[in-house]
CSV table of C-alpha atoms in Angstrom, one decimal:
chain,number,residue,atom,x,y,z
J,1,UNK,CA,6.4,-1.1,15.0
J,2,UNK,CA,8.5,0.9,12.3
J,3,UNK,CA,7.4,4.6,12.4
J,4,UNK,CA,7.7,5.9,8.6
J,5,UNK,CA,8.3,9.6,8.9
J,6,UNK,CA,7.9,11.8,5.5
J,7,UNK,CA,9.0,15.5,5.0
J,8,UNK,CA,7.7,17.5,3.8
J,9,UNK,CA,4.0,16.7,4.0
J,10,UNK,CA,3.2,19.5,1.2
J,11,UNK,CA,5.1,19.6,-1.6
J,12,UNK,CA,4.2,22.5,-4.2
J,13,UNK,CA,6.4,22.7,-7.2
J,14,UNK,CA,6.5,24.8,-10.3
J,15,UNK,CA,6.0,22.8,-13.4
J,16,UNK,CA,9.0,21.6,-15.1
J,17,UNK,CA,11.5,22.2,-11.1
J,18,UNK,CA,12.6,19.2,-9.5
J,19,UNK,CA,10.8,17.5,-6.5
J,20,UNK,CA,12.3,15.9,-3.7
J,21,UNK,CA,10.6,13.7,-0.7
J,22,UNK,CA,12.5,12.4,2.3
J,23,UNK,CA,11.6,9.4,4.3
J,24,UNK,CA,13.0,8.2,8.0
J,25,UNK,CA,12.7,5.0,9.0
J,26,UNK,CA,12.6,4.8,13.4
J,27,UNK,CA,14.9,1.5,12.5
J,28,UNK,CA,17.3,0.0,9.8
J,29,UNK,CA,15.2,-1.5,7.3
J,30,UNK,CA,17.7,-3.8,5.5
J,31,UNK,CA,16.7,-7.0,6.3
J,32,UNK,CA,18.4,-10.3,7.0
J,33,UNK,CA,18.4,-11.5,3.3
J,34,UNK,CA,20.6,-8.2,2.7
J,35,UNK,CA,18.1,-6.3,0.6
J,36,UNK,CA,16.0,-3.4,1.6
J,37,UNK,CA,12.3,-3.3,1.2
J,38,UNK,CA,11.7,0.5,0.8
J,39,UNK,CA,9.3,1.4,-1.6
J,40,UNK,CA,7.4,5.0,-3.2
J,41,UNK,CA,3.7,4.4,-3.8
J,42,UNK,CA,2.1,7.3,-5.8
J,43,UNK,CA,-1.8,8.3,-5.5
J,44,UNK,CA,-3.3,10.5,-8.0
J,45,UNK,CA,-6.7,12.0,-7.2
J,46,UNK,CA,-9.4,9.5,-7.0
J,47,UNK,CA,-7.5,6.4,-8.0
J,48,UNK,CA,-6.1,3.7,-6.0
J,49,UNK,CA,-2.1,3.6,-5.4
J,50,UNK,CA,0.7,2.7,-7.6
J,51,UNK,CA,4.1,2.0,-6.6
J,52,UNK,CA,6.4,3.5,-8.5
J,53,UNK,CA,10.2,2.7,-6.7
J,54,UNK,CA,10.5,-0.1,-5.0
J,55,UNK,CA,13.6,-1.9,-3.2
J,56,UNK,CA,14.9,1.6,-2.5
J,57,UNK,CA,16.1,2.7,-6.3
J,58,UNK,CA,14.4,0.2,-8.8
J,59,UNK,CA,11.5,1.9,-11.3
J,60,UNK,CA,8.2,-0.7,-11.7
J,61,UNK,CA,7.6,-1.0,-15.5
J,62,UNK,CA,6.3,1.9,-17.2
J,63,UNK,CA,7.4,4.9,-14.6
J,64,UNK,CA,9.0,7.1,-16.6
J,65,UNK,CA,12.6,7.8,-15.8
J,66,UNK,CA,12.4,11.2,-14.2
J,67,UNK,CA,11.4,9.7,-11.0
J,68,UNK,CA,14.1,8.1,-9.2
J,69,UNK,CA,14.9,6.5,-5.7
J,70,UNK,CA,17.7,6.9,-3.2
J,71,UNK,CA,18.9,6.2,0.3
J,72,UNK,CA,20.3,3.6,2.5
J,73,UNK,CA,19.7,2.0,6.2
J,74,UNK,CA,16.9,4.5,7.7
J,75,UNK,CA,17.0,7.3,5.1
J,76,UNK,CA,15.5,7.3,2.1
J,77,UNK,CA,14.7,10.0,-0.8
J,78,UNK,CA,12.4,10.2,-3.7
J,79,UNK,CA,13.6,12.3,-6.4
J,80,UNK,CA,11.5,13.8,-9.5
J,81,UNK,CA,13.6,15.5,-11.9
J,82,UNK,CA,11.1,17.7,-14.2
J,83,UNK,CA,7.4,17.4,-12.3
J,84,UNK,CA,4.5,17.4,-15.0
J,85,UNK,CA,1.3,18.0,-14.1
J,86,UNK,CA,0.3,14.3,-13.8
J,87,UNK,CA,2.8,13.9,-11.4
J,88,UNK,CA,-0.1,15.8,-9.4
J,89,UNK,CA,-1.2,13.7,-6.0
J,90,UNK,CA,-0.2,12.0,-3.0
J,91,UNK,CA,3.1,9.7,-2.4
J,92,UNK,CA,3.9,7.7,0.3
J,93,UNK,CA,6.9,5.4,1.0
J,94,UNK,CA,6.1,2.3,2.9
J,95,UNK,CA,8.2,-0.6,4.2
J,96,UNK,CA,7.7,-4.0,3.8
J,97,UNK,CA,11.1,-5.3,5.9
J,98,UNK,CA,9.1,-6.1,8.9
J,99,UNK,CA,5.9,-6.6,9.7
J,100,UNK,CA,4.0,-5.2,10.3
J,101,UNK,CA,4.3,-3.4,7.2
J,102,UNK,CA,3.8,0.2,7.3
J,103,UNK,CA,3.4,3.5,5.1
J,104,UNK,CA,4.6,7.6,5.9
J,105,UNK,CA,1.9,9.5,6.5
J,106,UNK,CA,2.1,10.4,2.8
J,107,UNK,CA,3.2,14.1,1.0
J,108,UNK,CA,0.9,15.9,-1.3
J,109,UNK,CA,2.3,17.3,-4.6
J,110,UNK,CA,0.6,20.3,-6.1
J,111,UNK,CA,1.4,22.8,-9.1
J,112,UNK,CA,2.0,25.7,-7.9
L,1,UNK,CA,-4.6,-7.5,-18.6
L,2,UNK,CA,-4.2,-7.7,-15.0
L,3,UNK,CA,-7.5,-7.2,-12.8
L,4,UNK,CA,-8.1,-7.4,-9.1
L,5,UNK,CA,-12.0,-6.8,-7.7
L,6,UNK,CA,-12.6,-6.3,-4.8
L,7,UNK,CA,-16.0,-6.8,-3.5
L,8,UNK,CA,-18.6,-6.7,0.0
L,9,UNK,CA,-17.8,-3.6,1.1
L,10,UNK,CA,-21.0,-1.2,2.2
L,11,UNK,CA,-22.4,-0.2,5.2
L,12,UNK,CA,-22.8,-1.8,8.7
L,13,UNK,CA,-23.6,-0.9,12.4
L,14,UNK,CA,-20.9,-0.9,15.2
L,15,UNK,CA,-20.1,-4.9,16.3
L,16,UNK,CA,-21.4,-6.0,12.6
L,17,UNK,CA,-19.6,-8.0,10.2
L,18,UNK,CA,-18.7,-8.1,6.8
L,19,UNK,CA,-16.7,-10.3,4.3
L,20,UNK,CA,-14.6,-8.5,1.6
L,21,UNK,CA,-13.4,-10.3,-1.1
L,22,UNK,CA,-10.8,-10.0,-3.9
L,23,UNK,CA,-10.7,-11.7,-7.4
L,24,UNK,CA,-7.5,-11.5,-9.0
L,25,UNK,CA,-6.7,-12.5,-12.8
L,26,UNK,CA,-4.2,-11.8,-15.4
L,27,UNK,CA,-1.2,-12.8,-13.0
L,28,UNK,CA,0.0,-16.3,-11.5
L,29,UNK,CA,-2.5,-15.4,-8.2
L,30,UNK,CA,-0.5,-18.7,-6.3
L,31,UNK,CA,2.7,-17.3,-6.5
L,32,UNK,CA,1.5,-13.8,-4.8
L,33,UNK,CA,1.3,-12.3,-1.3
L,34,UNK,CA,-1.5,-10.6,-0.6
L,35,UNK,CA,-2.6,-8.0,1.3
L,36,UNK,CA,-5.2,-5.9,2.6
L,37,UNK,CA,-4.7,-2.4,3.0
L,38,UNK,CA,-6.9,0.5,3.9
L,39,UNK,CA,-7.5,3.9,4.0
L,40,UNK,CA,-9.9,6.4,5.9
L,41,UNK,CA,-11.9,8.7,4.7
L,42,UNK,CA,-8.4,11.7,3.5
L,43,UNK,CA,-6.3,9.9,5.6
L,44,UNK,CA,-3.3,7.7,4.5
L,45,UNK,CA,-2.5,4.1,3.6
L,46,UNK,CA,-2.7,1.4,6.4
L,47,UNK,CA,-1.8,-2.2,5.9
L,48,UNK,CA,-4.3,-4.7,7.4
L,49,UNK,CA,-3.4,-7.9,7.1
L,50,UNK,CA,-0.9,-9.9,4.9
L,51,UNK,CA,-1.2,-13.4,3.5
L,52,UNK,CA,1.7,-15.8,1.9
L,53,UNK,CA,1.3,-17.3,-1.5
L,54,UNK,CA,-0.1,-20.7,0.1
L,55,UNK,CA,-1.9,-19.5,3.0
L,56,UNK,CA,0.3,-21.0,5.4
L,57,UNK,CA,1.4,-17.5,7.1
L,58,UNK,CA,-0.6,-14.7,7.9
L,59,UNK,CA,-0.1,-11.1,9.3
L,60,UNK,CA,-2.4,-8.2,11.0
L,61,UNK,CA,-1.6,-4.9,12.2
L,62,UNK,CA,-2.7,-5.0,15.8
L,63,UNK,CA,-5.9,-3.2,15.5
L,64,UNK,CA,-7.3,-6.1,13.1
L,65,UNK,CA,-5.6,-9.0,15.1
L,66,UNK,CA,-8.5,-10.9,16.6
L,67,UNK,CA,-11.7,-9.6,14.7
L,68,UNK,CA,-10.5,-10.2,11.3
L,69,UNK,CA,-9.3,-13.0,9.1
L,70,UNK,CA,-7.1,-13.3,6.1
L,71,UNK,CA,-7.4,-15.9,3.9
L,72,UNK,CA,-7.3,-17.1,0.3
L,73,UNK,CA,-8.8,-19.8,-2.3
L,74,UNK,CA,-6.2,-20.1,-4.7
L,75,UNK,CA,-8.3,-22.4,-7.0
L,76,UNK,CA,-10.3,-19.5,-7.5
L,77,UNK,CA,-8.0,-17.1,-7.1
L,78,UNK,CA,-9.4,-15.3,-4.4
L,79,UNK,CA,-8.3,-13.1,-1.8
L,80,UNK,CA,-10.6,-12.4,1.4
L,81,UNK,CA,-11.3,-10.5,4.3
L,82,UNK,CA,-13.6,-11.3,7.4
L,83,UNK,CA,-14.3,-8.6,9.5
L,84,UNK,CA,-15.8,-9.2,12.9
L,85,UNK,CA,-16.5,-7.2,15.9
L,86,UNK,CA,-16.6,-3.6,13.0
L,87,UNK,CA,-15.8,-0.5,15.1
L,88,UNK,CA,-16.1,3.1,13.7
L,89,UNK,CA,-12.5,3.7,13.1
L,90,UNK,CA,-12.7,0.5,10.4
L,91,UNK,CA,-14.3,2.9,8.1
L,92,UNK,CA,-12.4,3.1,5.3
L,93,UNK,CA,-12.0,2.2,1.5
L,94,UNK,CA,-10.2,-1.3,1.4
L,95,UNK,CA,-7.7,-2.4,-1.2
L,96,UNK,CA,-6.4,-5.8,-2.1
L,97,UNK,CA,-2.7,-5.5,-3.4
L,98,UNK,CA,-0.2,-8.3,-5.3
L,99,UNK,CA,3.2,-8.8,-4.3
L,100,UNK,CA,4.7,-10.9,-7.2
L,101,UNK,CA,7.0,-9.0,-8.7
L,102,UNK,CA,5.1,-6.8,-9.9
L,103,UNK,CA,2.8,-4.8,-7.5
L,104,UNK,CA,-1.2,-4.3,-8.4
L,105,UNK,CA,-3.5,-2.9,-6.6
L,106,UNK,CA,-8.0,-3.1,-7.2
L,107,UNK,CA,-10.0,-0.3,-6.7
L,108,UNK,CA,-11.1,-0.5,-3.6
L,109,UNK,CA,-14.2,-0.9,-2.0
L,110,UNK,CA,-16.0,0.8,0.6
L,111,UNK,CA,-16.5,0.0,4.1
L,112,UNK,CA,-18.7,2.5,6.6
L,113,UNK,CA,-19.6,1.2,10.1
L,114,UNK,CA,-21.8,3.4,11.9
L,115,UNK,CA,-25.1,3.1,14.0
């Protein structure tokens, strides 16, 4: 199976600083059709997940453009440029380039 | 508006069953994969099983491989999940998610085996 691996797993960040969440994959996850199924799922508290990013760098509709994706092959990043306070909760990247799919263990955001 | 409900969950004893299901609107349901994925009481997100747009192909992480069951009504768009043989570590909230594009995900519903 491909082991996700997320860093850091807590993430405190004074409002308005940047934020930045790496992801390792234990194998390239570009698959045979040439793209790369790497996507950023956010959780806020008591909801279910949302992805925000997916195919590496592409924004879902309505994610506002101070979050943006990165990365290539086995290495992946998650950028936020300004973090607001309902940027608040969990994020997990997850790969769906072979199956079975799987998520990082996931990296919880707080205000400091 | 786009809606998925998922549905069945509650609580059952070690080697019970139970029969989630899923109903999906507000999006072309036939043209989606589907999945079930999970998560354990603060612990992370786990994908259970996989499903493609006709049925014809199905996935599960090992741990579900052999007690549960994917599968999918499209006339009623309907996504579902048999769980047999339910072991302690299946506890968990259990979401259906849409893969069409677009990604959606329901609300979950909750599943608690215990004696």
């Amino acid at each position: 199976d491909v082991v996700v691996t997320q860093s850091p797993l807590s993430l405190p960040v004074t409002l308005g600083q940047p934020a930045s969440i790496s992801c390792r994959s234990s194998q390239s996850l570009v698959k045979s059709d040439g793209n790369t199924y790497l996507h950023w799922f956010q959780q806020r508290p008591g909801q279910s997940p949302r992805r925000l990013i997916y195919k590496v760098s592409n924004r879902d509709s309505g994610v506002p453009d101070r979050f943006s994706g990165s990365g290539s092959g086995t290495d992946f990043t998650l950028k936020i440029s300004r973090v607001e306070a309902e940027d608040v909760g969990l994020y997990y990247c997850g790969q769906t380039s072979l199956w079975p799919h799987t998520f990082g263990q996931g990296t919880k955001l707080e205000i400091k | 508006e786009v809606q998925l409900v998922e549905s069945g969950g509650g609580s059952v004893q070690p080697e019970g069953s139970l029969r989630l299901s899923c109903a999906a609107s507000g999006f072309t349901f036939s043209n989606s994969w589907m999945s079930w994925v999970r998560q354990a009481p603060g612990r992370g997100l786990e994908w259970v099983a996989h499903i493609h747009p006709g049925g014809s192909q199905t996935y599960y992480v090992d741990s579900s491989r052999g007690r549960f069951t994917i599968s999918r009504d499209n006339a009623k768009n309907s996504l579902y999940l048999q769980m047999n043989s339910l072991r302690a570590e299946d506890t968990a909230v259990y979401y259906c998610a849409a893969w069409v594009g677009q990604n959606y995900w329901g609300q979950g519903t909750l599943v608690t085996v215990s004696p």
